[in-house]
mmCIF file with all atom_site columns, C-alpha atoms in Angstrom:
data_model
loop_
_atom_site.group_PDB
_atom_site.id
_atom_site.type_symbol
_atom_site.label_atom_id
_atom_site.label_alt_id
_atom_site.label_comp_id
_atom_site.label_asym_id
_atom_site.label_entity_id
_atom_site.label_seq_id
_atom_site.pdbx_PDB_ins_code
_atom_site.Cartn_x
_atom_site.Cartn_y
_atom_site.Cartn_z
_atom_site.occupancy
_atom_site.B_iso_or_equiv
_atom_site.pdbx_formal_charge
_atom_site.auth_seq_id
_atom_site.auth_comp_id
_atom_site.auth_asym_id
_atom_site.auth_atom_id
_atom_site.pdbx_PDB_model_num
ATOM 1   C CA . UNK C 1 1   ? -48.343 -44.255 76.139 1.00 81.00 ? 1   UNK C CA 1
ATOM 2   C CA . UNK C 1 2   ? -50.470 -41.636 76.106 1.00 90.00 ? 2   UNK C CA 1
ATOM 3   C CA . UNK C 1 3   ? -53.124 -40.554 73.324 1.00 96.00 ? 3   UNK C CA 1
ATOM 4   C CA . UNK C 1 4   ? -54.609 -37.374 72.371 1.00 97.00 ? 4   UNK C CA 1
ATOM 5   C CA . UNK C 1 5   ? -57.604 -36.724 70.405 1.00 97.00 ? 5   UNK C CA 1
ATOM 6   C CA . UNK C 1 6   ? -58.350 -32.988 69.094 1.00 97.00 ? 6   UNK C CA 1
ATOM 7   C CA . UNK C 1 7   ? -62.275 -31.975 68.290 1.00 97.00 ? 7   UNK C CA 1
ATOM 8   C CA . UNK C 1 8   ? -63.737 -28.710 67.435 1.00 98.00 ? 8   UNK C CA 1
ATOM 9   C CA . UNK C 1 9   ? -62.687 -28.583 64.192 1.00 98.00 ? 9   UNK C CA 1
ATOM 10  C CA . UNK C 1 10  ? -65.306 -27.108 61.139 1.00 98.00 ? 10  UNK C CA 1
ATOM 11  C CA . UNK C 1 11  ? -66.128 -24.585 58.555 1.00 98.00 ? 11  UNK C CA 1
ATOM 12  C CA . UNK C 1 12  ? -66.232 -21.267 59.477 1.00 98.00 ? 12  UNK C CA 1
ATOM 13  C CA . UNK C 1 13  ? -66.678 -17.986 57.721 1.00 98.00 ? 13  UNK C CA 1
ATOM 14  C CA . UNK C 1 14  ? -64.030 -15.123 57.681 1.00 98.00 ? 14  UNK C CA 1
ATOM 15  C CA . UNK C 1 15  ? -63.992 -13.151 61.256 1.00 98.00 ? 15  UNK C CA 1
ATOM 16  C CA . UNK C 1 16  ? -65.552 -16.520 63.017 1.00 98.00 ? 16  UNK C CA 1
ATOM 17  C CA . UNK C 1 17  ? -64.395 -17.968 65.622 1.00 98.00 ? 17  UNK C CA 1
ATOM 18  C CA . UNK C 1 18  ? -63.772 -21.690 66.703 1.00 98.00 ? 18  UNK C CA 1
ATOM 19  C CA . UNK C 1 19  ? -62.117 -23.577 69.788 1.00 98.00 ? 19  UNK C CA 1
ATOM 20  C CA . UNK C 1 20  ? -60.477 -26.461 69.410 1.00 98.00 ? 20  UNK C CA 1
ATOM 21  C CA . UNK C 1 21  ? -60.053 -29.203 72.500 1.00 98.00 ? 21  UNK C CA 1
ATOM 22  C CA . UNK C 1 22  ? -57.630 -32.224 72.752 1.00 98.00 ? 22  UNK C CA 1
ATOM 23  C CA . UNK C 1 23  ? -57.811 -34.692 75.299 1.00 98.00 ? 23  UNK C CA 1
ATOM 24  C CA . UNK C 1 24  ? -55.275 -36.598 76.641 1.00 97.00 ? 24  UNK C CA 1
ATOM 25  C CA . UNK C 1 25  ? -55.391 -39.943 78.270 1.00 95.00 ? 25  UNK C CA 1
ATOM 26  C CA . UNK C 1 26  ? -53.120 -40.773 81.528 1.00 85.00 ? 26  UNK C CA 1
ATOM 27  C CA . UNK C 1 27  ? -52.340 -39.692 84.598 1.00 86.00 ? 27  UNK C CA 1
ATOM 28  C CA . UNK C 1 28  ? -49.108 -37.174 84.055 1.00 91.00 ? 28  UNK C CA 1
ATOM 29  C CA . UNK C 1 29  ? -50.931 -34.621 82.025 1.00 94.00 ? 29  UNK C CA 1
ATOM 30  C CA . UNK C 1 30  ? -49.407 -31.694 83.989 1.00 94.00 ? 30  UNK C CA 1
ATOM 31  C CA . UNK C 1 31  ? -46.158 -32.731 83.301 1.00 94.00 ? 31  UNK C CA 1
ATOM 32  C CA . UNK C 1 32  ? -46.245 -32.326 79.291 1.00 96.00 ? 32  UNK C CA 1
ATOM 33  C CA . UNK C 1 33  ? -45.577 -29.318 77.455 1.00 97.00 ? 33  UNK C CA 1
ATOM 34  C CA . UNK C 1 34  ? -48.433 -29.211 75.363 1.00 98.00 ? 34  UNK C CA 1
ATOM 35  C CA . UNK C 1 35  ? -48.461 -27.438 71.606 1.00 98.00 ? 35  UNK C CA 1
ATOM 36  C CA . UNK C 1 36  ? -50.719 -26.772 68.674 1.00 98.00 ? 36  UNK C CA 1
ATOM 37  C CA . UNK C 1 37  ? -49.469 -27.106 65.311 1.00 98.00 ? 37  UNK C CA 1
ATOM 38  C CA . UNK C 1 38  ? -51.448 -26.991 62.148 1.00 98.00 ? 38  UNK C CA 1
ATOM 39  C CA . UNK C 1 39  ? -50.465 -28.016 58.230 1.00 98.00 ? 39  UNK C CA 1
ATOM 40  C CA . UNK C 1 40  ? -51.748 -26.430 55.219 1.00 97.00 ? 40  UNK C CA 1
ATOM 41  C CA . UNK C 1 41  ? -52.478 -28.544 51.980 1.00 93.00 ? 41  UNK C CA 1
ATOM 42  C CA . UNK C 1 42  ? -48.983 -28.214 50.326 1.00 95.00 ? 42  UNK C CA 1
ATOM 43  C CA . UNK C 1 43  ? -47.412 -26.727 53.317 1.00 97.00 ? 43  UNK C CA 1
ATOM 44  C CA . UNK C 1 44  ? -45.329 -28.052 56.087 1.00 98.00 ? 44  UNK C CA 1
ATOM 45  C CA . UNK C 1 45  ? -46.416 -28.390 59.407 1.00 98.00 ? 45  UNK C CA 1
ATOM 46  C CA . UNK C 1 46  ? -46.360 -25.205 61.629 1.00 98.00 ? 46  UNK C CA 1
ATOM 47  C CA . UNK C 1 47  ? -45.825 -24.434 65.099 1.00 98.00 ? 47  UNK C CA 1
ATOM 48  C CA . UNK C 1 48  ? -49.215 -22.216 66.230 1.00 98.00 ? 48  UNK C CA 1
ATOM 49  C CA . UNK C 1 49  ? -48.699 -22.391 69.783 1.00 98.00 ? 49  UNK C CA 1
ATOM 50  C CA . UNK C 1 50  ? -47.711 -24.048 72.800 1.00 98.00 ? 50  UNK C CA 1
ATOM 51  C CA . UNK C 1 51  ? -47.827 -24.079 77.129 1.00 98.00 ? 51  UNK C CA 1
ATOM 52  C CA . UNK C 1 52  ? -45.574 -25.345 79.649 1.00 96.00 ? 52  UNK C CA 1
ATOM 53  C CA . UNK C 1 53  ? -43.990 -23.263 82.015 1.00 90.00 ? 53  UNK C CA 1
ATOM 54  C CA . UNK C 1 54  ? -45.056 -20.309 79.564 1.00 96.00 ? 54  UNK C CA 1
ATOM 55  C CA . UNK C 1 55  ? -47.283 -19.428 76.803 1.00 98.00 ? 55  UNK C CA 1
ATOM 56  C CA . UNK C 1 56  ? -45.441 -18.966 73.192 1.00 98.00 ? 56  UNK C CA 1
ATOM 57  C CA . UNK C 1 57  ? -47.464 -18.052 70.024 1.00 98.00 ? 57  UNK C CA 1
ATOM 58  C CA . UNK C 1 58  ? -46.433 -18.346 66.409 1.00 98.00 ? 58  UNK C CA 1
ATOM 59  C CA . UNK C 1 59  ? -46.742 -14.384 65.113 1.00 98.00 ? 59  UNK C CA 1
ATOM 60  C CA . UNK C 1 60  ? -49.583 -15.301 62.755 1.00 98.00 ? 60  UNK C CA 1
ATOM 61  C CA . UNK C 1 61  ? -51.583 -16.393 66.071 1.00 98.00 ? 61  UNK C CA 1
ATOM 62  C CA . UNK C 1 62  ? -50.577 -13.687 68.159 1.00 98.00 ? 62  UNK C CA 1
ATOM 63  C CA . UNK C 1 63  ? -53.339 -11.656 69.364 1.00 98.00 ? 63  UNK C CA 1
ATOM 64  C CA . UNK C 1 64  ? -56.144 -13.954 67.743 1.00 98.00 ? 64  UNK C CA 1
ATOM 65  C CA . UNK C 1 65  ? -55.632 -17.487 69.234 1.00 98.00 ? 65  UNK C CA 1
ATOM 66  C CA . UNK C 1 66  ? -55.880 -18.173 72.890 1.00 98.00 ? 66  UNK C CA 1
ATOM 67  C CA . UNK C 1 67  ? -53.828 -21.623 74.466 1.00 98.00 ? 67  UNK C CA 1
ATOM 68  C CA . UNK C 1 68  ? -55.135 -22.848 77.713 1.00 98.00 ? 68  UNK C CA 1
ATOM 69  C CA . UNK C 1 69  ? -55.105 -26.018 79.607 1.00 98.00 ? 69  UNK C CA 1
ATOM 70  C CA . UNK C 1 70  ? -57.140 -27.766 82.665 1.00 97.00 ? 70  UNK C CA 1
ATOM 71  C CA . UNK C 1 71  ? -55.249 -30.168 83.656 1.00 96.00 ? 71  UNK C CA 1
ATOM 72  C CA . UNK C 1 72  ? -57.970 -31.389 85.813 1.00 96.00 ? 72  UNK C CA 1
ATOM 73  C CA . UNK C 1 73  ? -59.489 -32.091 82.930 1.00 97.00 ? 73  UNK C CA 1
ATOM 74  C CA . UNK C 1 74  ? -56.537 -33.043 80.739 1.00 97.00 ? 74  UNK C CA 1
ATOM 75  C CA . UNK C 1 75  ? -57.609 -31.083 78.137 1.00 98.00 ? 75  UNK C CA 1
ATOM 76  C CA . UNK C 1 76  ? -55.368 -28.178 75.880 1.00 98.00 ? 76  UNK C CA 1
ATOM 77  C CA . UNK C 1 77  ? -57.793 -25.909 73.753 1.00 98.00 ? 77  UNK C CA 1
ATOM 78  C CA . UNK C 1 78  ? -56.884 -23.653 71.379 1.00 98.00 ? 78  UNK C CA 1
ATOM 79  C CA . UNK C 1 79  ? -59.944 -20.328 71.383 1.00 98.00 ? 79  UNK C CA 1
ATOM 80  C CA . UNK C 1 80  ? -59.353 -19.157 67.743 1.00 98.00 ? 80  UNK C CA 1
ATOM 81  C CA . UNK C 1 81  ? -61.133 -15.486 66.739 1.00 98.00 ? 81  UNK C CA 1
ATOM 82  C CA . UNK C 1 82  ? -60.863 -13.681 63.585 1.00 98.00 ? 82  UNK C CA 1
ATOM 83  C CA . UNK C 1 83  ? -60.313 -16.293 61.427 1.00 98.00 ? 83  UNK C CA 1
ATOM 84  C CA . UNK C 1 84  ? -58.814 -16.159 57.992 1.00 98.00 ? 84  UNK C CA 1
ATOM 85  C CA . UNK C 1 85  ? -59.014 -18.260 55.185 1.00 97.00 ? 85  UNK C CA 1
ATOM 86  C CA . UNK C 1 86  ? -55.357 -18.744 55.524 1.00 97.00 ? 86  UNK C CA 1
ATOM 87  C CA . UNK C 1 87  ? -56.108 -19.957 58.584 1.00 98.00 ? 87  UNK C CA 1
ATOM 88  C CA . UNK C 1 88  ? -57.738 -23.293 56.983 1.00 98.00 ? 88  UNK C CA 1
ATOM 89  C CA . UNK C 1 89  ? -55.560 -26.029 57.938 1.00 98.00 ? 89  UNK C CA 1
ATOM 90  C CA . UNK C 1 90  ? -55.354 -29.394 59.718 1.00 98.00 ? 90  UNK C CA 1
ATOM 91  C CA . UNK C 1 91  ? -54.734 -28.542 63.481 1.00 98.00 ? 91  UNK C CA 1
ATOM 92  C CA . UNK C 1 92  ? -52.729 -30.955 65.418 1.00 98.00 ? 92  UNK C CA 1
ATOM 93  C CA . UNK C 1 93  ? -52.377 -31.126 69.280 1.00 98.00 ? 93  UNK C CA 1
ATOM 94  C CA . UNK C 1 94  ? -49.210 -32.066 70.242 1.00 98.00 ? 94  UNK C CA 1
ATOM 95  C CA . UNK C 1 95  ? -47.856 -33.492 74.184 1.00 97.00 ? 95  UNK C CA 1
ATOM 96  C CA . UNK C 1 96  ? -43.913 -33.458 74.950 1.00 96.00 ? 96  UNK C CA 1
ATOM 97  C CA . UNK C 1 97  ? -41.930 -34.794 78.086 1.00 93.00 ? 97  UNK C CA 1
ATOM 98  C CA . UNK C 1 98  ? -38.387 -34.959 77.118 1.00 89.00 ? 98  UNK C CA 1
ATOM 99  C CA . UNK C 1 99  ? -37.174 -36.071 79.688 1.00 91.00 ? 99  UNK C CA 1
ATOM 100 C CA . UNK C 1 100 ? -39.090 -39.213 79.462 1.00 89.00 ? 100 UNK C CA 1
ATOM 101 C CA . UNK C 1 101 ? -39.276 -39.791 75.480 1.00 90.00 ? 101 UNK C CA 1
ATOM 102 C CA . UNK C 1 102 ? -42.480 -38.394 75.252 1.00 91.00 ? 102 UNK C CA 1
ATOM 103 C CA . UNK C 1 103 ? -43.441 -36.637 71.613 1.00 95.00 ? 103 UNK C CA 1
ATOM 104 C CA . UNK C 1 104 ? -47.035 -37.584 70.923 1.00 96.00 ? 104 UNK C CA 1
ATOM 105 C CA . UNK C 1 105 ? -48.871 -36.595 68.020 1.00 97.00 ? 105 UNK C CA 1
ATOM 106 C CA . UNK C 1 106 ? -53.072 -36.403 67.967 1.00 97.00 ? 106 UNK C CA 1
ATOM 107 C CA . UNK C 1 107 ? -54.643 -37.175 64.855 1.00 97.00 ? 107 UNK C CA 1
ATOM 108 C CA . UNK C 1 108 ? -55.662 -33.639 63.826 1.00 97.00 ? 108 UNK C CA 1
ATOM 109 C CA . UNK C 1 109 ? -58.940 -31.823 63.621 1.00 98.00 ? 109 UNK C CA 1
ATOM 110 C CA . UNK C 1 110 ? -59.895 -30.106 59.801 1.00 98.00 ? 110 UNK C CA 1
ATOM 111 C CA . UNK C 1 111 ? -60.522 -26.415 60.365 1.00 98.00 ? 111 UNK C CA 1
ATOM 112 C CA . UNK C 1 112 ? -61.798 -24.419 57.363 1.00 98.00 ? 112 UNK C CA 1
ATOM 113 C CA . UNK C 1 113 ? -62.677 -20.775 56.684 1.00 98.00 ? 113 UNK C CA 1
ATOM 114 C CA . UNK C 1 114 ? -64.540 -19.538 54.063 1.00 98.00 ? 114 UNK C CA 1
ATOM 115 C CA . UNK C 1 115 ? -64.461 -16.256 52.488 1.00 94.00 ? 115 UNK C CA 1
#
């Protein structure tokens, strides 16, 4: 089964930036569709992004978050610029296969941003 771990997480002031990593053990990396998600104190979880095939964005990350992978490296990273406080959040990295039953969750990195 494969695992993920996010890192990058921190406190950051308003207009910062951060990039967030999540590494993924296994050999079939390139085959998952690979998403961020992130979950507010009191909030649900949220979809902020995700890559497969294509590149999809949530509209509150559109145009300040960045989704990439290396899949040499089996690594997703989310490049996050002009932060807002409502930003601050728990960011989870998320890996899905269908096909094969895969819908892995990592165990989420603490993002803050100050005022």
């Amino acid at each position: 089964q494969v695992q993920l771990v996010e890192s990058g997480g921190g406190l950051v002031q308003a207009g910062g930036s951060l990039r967030l990593s999540c590494a993924a053990s296994g050999r079939t990396f390139s085959t998952y569709v690979m998403h961020w998600f992130r979950q507010a104190p009191g909030k649900e979880r949220e979809f902020v992004a995700g890559i497969g095939g294509s590149i999809t964005y949530a509209d509150s990350a559109k145009g300040r978050f960045t989704i990439s992978r290396d899949n040499a490296k089996n690594t997703v990273y989310l490049q996050m610029n002009s932060l807002k406080p409502e930003d601050t959040a728990v960011y989870y990295c998320n890996a899905q296969n269908l096909r094969v039953s895969i819908n892995v969750w990592g165990q989420g990195t603490q993002v803050t941003v100050s005022t």
